[in-house]
Structure formats: C-alpha cells, structure tokens
mmCIF file of C-alpha atoms and ligand atoms in Angstrom:
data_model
loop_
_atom_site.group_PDB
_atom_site.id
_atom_site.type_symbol
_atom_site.label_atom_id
_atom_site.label_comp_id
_atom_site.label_asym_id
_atom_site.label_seq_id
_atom_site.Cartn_x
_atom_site.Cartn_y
_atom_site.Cartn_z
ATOM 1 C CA UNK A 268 8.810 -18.626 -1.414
ATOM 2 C CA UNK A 269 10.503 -16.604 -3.873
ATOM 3 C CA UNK A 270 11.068 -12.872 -3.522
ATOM 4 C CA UNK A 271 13.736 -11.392 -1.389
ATOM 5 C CA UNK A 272 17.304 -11.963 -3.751
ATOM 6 C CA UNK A 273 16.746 -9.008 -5.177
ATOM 7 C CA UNK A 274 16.209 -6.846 -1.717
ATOM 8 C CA UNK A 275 19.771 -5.347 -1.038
ATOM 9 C CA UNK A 276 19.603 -4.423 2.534
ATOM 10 C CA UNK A 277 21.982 -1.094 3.278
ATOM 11 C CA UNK A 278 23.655 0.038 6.472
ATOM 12 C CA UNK A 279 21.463 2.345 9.083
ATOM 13 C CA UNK A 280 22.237 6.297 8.268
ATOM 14 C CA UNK A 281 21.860 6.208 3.913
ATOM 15 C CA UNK A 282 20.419 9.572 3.159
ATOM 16 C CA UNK A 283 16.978 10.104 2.581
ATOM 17 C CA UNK A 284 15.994 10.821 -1.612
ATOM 18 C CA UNK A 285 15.191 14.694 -2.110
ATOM 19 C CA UNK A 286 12.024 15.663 -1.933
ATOM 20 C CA UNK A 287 10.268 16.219 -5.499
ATOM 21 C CA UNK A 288 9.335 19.567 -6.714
ATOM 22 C CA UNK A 289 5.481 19.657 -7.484
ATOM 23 C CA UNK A 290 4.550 20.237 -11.119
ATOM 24 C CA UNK A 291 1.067 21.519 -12.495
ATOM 25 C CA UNK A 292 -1.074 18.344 -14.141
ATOM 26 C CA UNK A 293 -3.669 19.817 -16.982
ATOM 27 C CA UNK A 294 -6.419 18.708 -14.807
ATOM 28 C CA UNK A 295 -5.790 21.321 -12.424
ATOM 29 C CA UNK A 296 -4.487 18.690 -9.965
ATOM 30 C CA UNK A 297 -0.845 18.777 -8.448
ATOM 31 C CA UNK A 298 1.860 16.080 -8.932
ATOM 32 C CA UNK A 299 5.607 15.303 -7.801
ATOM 33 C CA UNK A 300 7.740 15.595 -10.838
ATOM 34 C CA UNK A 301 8.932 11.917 -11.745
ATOM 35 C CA UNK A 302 5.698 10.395 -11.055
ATOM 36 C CA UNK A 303 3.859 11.723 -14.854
ATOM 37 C CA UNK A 304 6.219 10.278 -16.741
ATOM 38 C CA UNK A 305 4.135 6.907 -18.408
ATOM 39 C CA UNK A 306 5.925 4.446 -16.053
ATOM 40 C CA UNK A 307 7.148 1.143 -17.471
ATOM 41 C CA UNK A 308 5.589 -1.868 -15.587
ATOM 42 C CA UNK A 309 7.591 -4.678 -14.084
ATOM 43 C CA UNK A 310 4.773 -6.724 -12.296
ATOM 44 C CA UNK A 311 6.002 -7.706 -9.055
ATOM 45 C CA UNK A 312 1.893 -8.663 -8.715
ATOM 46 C CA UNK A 313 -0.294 -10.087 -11.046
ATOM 47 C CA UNK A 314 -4.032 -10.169 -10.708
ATOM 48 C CA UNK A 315 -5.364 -12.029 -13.034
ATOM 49 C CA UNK A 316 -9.724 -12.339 -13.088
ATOM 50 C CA UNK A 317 -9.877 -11.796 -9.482
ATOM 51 C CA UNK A 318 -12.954 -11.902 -7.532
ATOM 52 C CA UNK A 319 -14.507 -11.515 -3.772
ATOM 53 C CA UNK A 320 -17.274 -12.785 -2.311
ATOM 54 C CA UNK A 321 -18.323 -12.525 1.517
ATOM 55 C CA UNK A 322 -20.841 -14.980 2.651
ATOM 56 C CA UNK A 323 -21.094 -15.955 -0.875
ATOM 57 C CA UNK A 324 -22.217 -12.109 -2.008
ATOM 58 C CA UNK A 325 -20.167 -10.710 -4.738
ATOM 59 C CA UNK A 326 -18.001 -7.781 -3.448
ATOM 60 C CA UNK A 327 -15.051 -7.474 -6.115
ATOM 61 C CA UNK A 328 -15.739 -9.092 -9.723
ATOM 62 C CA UNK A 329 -13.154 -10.235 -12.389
ATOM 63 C CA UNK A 330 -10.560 -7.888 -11.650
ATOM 64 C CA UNK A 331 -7.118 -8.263 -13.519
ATOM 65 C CA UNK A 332 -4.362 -5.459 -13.667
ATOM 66 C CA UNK A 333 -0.282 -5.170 -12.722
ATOM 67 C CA UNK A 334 1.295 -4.443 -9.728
ATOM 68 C CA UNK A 335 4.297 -2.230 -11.168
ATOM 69 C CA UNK A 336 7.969 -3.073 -9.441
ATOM 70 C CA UNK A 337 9.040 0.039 -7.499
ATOM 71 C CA UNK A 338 6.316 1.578 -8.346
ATOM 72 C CA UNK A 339 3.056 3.478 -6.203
ATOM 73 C CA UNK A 340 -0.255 2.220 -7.745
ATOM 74 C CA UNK A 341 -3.738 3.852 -6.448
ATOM 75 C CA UNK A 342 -6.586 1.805 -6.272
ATOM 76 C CA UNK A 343 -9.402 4.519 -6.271
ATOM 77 C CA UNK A 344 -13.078 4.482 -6.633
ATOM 78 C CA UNK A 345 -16.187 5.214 -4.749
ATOM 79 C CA UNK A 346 -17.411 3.675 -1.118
ATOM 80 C CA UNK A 347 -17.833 0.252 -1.397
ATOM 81 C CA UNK A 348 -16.275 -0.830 -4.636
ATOM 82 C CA UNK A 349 -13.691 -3.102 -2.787
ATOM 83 C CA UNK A 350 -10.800 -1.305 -2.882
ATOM 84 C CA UNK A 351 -10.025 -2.539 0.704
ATOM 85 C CA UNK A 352 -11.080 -5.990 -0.156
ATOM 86 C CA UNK A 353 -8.682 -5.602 -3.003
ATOM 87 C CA UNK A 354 -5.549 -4.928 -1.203
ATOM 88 C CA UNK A 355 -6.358 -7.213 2.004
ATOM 89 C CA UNK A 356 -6.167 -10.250 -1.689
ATOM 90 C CA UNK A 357 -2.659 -9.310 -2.047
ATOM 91 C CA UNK A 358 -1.150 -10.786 1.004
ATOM 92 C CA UNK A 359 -3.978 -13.060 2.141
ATOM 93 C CA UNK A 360 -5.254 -10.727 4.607
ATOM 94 C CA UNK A 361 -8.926 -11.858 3.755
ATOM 95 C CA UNK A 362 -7.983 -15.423 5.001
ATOM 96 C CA UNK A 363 -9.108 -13.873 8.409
ATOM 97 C CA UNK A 364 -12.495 -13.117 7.224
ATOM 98 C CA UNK A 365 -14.482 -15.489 7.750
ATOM 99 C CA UNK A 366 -16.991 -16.391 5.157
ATOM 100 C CA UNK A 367 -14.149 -14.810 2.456
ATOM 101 C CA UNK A 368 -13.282 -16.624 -0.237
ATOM 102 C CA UNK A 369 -10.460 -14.968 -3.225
ATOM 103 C CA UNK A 370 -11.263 -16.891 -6.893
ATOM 104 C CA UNK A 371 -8.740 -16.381 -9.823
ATOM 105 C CA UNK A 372 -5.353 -15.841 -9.548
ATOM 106 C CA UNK A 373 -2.857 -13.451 -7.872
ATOM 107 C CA UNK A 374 0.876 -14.252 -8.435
ATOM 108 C CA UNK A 375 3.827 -12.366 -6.410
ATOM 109 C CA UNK A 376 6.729 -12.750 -8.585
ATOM 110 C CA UNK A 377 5.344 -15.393 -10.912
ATOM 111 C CA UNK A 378 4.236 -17.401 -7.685
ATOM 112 C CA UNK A 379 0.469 -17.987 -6.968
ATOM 113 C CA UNK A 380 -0.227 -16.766 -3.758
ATOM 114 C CA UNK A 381 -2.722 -18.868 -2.856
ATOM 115 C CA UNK A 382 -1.095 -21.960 -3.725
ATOM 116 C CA UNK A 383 -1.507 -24.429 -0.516
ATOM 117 C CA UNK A 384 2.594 -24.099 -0.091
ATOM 118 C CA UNK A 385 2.738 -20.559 0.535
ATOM 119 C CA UNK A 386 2.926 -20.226 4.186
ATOM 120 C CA UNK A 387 0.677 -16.422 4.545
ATOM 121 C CA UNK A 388 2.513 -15.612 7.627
ATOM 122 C CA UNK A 389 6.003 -15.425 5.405
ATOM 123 C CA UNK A 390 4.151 -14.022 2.689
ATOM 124 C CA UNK A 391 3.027 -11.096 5.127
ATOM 125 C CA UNK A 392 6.582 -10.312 6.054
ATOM 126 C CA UNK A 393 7.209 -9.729 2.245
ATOM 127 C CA UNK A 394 3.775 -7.895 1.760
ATOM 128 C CA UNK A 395 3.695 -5.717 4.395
ATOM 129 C CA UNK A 396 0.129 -3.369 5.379
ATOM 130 C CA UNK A 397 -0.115 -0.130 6.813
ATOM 131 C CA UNK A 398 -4.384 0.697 8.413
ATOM 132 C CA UNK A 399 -6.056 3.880 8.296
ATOM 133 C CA UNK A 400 -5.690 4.126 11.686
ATOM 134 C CA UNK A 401 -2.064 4.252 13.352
ATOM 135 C CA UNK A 402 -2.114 1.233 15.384
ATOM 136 C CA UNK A 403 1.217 0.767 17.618
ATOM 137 C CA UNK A 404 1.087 -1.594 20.283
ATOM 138 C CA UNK A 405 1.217 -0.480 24.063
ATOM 139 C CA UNK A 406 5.117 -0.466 23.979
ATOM 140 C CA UNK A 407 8.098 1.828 23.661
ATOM 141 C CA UNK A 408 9.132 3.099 20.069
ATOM 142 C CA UNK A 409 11.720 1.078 19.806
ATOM 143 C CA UNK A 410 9.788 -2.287 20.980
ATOM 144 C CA UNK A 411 7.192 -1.728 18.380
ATOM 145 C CA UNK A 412 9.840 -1.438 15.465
ATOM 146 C CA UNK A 413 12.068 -4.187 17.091
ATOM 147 C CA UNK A 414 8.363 -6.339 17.578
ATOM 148 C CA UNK A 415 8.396 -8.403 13.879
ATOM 149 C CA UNK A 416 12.316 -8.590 13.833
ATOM 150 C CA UNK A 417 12.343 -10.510 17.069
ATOM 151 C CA UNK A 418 9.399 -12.693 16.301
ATOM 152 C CA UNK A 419 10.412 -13.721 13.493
ATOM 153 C CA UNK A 420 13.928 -14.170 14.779
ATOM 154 C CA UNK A 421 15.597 -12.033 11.991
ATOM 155 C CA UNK A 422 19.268 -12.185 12.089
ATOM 156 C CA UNK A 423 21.834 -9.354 12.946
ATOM 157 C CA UNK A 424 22.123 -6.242 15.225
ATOM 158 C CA UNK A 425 18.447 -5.699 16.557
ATOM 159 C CA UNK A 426 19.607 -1.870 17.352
ATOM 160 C CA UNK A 427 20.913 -1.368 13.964
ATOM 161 C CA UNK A 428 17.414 -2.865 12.604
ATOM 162 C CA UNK A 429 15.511 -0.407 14.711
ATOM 163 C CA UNK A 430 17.338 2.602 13.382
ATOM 164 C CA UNK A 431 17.749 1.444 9.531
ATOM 165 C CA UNK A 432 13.718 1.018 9.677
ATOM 166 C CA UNK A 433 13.390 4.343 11.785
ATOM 167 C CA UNK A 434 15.867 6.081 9.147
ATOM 168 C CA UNK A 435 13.725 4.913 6.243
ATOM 169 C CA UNK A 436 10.538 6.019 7.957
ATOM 170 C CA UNK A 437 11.500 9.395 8.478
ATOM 171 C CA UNK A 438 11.254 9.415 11.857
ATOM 172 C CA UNK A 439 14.720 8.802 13.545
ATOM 173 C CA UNK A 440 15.607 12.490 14.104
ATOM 174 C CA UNK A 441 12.206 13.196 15.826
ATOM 175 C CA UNK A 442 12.457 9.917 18.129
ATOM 176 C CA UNK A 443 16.408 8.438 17.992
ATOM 177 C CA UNK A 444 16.889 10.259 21.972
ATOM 178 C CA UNK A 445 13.768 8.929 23.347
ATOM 179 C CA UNK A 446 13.141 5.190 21.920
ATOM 180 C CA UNK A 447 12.161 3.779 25.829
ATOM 181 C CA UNK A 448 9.187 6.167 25.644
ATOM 182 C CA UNK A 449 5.755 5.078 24.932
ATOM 183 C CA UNK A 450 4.500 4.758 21.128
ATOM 184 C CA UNK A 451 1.413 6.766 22.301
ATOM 185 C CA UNK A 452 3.559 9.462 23.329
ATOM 186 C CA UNK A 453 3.844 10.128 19.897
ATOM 187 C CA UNK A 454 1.661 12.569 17.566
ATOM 188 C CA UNK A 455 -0.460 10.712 14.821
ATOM 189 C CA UNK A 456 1.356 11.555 11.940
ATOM 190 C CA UNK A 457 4.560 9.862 13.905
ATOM 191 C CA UNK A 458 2.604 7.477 15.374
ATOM 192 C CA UNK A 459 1.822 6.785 11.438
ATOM 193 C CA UNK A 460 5.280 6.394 10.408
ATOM 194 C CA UNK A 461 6.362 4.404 12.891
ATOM 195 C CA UNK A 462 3.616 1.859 12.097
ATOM 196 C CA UNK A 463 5.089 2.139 8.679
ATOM 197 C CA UNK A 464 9.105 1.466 10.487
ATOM 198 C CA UNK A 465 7.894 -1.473 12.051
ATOM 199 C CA UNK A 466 6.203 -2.758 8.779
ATOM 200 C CA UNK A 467 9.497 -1.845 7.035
ATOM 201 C CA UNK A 468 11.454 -3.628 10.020
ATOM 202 C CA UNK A 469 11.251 -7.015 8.399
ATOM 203 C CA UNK A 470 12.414 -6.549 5.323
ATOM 204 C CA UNK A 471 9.167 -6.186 2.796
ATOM 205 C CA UNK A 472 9.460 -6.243 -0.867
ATOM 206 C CA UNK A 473 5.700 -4.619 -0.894
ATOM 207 C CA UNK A 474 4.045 -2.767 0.965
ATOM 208 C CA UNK A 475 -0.047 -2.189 0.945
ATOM 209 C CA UNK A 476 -1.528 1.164 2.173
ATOM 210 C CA UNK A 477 -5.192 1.377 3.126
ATOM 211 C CA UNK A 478 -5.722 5.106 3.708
ATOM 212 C CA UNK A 479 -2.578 5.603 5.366
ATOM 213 C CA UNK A 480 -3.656 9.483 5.863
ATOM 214 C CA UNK A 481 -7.240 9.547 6.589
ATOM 215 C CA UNK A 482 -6.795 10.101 10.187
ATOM 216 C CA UNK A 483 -3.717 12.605 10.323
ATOM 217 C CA UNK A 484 -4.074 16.595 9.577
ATOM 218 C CA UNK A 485 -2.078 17.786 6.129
ATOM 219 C CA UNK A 486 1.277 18.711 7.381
ATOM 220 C CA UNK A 487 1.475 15.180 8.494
ATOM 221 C CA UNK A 488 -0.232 13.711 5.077
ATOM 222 C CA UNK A 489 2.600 15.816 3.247
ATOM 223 C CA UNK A 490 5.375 13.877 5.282
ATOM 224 C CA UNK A 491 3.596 10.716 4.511
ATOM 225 C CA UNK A 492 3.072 11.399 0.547
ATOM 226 C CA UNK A 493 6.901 12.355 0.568
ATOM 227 C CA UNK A 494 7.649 9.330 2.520
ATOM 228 C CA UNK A 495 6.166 7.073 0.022
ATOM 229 C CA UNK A 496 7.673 8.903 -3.152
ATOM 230 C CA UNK A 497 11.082 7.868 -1.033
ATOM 231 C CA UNK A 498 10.023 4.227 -0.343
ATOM 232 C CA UNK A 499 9.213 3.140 -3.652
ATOM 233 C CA UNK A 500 12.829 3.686 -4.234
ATOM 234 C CA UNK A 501 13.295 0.379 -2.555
ATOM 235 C CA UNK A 502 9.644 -0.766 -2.563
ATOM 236 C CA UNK A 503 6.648 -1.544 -4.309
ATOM 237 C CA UNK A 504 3.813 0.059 -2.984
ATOM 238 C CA UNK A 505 -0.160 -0.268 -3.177
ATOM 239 C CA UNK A 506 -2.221 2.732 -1.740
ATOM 240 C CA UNK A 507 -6.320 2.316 -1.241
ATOM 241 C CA UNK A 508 -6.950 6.441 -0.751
ATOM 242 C CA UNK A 509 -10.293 8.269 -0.989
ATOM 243 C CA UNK A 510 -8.425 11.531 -1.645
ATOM 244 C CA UNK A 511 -8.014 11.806 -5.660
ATOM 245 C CA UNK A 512 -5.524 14.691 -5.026
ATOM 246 C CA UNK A 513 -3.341 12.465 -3.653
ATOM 247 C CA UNK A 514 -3.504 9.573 -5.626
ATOM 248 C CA UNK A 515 -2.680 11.927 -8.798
ATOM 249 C CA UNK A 516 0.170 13.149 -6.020
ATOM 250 C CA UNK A 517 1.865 10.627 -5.519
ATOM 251 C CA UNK A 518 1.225 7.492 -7.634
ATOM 252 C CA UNK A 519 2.426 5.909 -11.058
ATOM 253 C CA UNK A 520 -0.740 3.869 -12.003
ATOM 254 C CA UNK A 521 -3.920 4.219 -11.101
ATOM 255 C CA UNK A 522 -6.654 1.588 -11.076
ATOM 256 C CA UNK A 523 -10.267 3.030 -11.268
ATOM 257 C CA UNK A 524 -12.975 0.553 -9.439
ATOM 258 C CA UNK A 525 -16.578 1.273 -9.410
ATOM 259 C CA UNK A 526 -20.193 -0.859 -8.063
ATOM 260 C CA UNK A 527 -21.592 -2.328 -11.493
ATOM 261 C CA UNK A 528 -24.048 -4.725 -12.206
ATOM 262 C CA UNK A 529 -23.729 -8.094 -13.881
ATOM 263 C CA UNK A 530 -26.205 -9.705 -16.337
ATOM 264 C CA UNK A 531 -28.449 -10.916 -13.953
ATOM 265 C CA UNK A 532 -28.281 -7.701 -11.621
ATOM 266 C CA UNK A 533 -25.715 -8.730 -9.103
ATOM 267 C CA UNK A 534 -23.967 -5.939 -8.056
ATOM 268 C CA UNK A 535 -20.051 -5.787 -7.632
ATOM 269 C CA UNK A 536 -17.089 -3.770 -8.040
ATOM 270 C CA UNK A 537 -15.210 -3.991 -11.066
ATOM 271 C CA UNK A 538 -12.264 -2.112 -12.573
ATOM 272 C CA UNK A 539 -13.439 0.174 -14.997
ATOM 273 C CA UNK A 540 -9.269 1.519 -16.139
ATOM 274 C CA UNK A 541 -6.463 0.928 -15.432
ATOM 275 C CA UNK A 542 -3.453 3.044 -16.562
ATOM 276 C CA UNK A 543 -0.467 5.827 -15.776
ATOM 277 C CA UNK A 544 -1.583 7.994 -13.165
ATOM 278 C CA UNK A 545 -1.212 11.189 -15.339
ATOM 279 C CA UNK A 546 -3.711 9.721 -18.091
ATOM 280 C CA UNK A 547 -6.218 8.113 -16.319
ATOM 281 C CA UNK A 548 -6.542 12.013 -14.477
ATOM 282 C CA UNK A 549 -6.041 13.990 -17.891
ATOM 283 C CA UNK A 550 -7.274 11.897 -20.455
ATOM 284 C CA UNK A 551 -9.437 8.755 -19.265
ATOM 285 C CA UNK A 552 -11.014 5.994 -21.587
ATOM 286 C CA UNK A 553 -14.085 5.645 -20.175
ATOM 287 C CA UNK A 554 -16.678 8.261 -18.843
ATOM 288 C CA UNK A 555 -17.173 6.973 -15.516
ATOM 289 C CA UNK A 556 -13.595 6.829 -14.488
ATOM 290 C CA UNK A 557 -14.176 10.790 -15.950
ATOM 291 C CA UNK A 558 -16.846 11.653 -13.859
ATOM 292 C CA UNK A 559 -15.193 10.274 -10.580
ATOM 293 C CA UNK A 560 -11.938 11.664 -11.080
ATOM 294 C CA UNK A 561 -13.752 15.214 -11.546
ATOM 295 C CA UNK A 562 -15.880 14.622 -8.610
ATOM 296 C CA UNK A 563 -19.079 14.357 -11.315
ATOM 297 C CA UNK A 564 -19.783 10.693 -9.326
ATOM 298 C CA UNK A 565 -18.767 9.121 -6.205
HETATM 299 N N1 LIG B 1102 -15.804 -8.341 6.331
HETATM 300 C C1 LIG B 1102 -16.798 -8.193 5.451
HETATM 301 N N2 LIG B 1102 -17.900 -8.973 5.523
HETATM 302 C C2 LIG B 1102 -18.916 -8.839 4.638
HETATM 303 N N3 LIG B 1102 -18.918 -7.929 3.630
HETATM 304 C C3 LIG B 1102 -17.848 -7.127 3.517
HETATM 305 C C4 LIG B 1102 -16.739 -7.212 4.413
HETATM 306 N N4 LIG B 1102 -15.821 -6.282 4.047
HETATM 307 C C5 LIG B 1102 -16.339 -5.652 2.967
HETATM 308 N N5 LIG B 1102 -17.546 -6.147 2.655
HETATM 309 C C6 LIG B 1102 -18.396 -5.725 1.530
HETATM 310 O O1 LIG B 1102 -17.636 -5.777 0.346
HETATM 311 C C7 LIG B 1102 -17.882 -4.644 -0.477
HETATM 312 C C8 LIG B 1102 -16.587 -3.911 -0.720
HETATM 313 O O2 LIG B 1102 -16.146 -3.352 0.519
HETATM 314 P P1 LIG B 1102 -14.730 -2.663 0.689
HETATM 315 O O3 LIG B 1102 -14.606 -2.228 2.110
HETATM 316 O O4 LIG B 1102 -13.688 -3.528 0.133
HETATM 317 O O5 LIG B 1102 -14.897 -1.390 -0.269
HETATM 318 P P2 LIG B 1102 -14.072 -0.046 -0.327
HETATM 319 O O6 LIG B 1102 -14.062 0.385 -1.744
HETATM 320 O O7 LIG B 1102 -12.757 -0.228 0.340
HETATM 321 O O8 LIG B 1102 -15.000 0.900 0.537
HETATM 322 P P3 LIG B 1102 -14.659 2.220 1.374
HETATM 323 O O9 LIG B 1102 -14.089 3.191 0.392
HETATM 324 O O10 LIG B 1102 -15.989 2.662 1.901
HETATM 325 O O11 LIG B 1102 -13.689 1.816 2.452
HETATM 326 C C9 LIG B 1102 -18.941 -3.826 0.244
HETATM 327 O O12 LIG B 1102 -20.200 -4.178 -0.270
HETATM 328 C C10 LIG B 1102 -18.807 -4.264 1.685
HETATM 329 O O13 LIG B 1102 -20.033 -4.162 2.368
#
C-alpha cells in the first residue's frame, strides 16, 4: 500500500504551532485565522458515487467529494444522514458491520481502498479514528500510547515513540512524570487526547474524528479544536461534529449531508454541498445547507 514516503517523522520535543487568533466570520460565527482562506485541495481521499446500505436499506446515497491533503474537512448534517457511516467508509471500519456493504469507489492516494489487496488492518494504521467517547484501555498512559507501536512491531526507541506521540497530542507536560499511572486516572479531555497519542503513535497519514468533543466540557473542546488546527500541520483530518460552531472553527471544507428521498421514495443521506468552510457558512448554494447551518432545520 502506498502512502507513507511522504510522512517525515521528527525527533520527540519539536515545538507545538501557535495557537491561531480567532477572527469574526459574517455569519456571526467564530473562526481561527488561516482556516477562511478558500483552501486549495490536494485529495489525499477520493470518494467517488459512494453509497451505504445496512441489511440492504439505503443509509448514505451517491456521495462523491475530496478529502483535502493537510487539510480539516467537516462532514455535518442532521441525525441520521450518515455522517458516521461516512467516515467509518474511509478506512473500512464498516467491514465490521455486519450486513454493511460500501458500493462505488473510495481511493487513498489514487489507491482503491477496497481493492481485495489492501490489507484493512495496514490501512487502519494509516487512517487512524478517534470515538466520541474517550476509550483508553485498562492500562498505564504510557502502555496505551506504546499499545499499536508494539503490536505492530514498529521499529525504533519505544520511549521516544511514546513521548513524540504524547508531544504532538498536547499532553506530555500534563502526564510526562506519571506515565505508570492508570489511563483512567486521567480527566476526559486528557483521557481524549491521549486516545488521539495512541492513534498518532503509529504513524497515520489521516486521521478520522467522530465527535471527538461531544463528551468533554469546553475548556477541554478548546484544547481539542487547537489540537487539531496543530495536527493538520502534519495530517489530514476528517471530523463528523454536530456542533456547527465548531466545524466553521476549525475546518477548511465542509461537506453538508442531509436524509432525501429518491425517485421511488427511498430515503437516504446525500450530500447536498460541498465547499470551503467559510462559504458554505456565509454564502451557501443551496437552501437547505442554509437552513441547517442557521439552525432553520436539523
Ligand atoms: N450498524 C448499523 N446497522 C443498521 N443501520 C445503521 C447502522 N449504523 C447506522 N445505521 C443507519 O444508517 C443511517 C445513518 O446513520 P449514521 O449513524 O451514519 O448517521 P449520522 O449522521 O452519523 O447520525 P448521528 O448524527 O445521529 O450520529 C441511519 O438511518 C442509521 O439508522
């Protein structure tokens, strides 16, 4: 599988990018400066006509948009418009459904995912996921970052792995003098970001987001939205989020899904618009990605 030559690991202790300032959208909604500029799209994934069904009932219909390079695109829309369903496409995660099945095509760097030689076990160490709900396993801090490295019997200093991934989670000053101790020691907004450390342990190109902040108070959502605007430095990122402030926070495209019906009154979610963050917000194409984004529907 293709994908990691242009990854250029760095040494443990690189400092962290400033944080942004936050600059006043026209739509009354707050962004980090850097993110409204109209973003130029590298696709590092392609969806091309992609659709869901569970059991053989639609869920996601014909669905085809670019995941930007280095970018942070939102998939937003109201409950049930497969959003999730969406993101667990992008690295096979719906292979564990049962009665899922993915039709069209999805490429990761030119490379159809779903093509019977792609092993989804490598493909999930370059498409990482971060749940909703911080999950760490039962284990110290430093086990759960260490976990994927050693399973996957990544080369070089396991310690210096740790702390790199720790570094670039944020969370190495709060935790570097007490790694033995228990991941559930920690609050749920660390708890969050080192789920994210031991996602960014081994070595992702990508990494998907399904509500990383539904479950953690705002203080800790702040670190987390400032955490990603870091990441995408060095990562592409995909973020499912209910919460439109955020999604005009902190990503570059947005792509706008709602529940429609086909022809013969099959319901399914479709994308409605896909675009730069900043215009789908202040200037939308259609009138239902409109009323959602002003809280008018949904
Ligand atoms: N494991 C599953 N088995 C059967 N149907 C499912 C499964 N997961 C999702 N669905 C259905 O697929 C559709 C899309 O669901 P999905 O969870 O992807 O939407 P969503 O936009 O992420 O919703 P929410 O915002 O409420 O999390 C829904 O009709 C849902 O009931």
């Amino acid at each position: 599988m293709q994908g990691t030559s242009a990854k250029t690991p760095t040494a443990a202790g690189e400092a962290a990018a400033p944080e942004r300032p936050l600059v006043k959208l026209d739509a009354g909604v707050m962004q980090r400066e850097g993110a409204a500029a109209a973003p130029q799209v590298e696709p590092i994934i392609e969806l091309e006509r992609v659709s869901v069904r569970y059991d053989g009932k639609p869920a996601v219909r014909n669905v085809t948009f670019d995941v930007g390079s280095n970018l942070i695109t939102a998939l937003i829309g109201p409950s049930g418009c497969g959003k999730s369903t969406l993101l667990r496409c992008l690295n096979r995660m719906n292979d564990l459904i049962p009665g899922a099945v993915v039709e069209g095509k999805i490429r990761y760097h030119g490379q159809d995912i779903y093509d019977p030689e792609v092993d989804p076990v490598e493909l999930r160490k370059l498409i990482g996921m971060v749940f909703q709900k911080p999950n760490p396993f039962p284990k110290s801090i430093y086990d759960n970052v260490a976990y994927g490295p050693r399973v996957t019997g990544m080369k070089g200093n396991l310690d210096e792995i740790v702390e790199r991934a720790l570094r670039r989670a944020a969370l190495w000053d709060e935790v570097k003098d007490r790694l033995k101790d228990n991941a559930y020691s920690l609050s749920g907004g660390q708890q969050q970001r080192l789920c994210i450390a031991r996602c960014l342990a081994v070595e992702p190109e990508v990494i998907l987001m399904d509500e990383p902040c539904s479950a953690l108070d705002p203080i800790s959502t702040a670190r987390i939205e400032d955490l990603m605007v870091e990441l995408k430095e060095r990562y592409s990122i995909v973020i499912v989020t209910h919460n439109m402030q955020q999604a005009a926070r902190v990503s570059d495209m947005t792509a706008f899904l709602t529940v429609e019906s086909d022809e013969h009154g099959v319901r399914a979610g479709e994308l409605i618009e896909f675009g730069p963050t900043e215009r789908i917000f202040t200037n939308p194409a259609d009138p239902r990605t409109e009323a959602y984004v002003t809280g008018k529907m949904g």
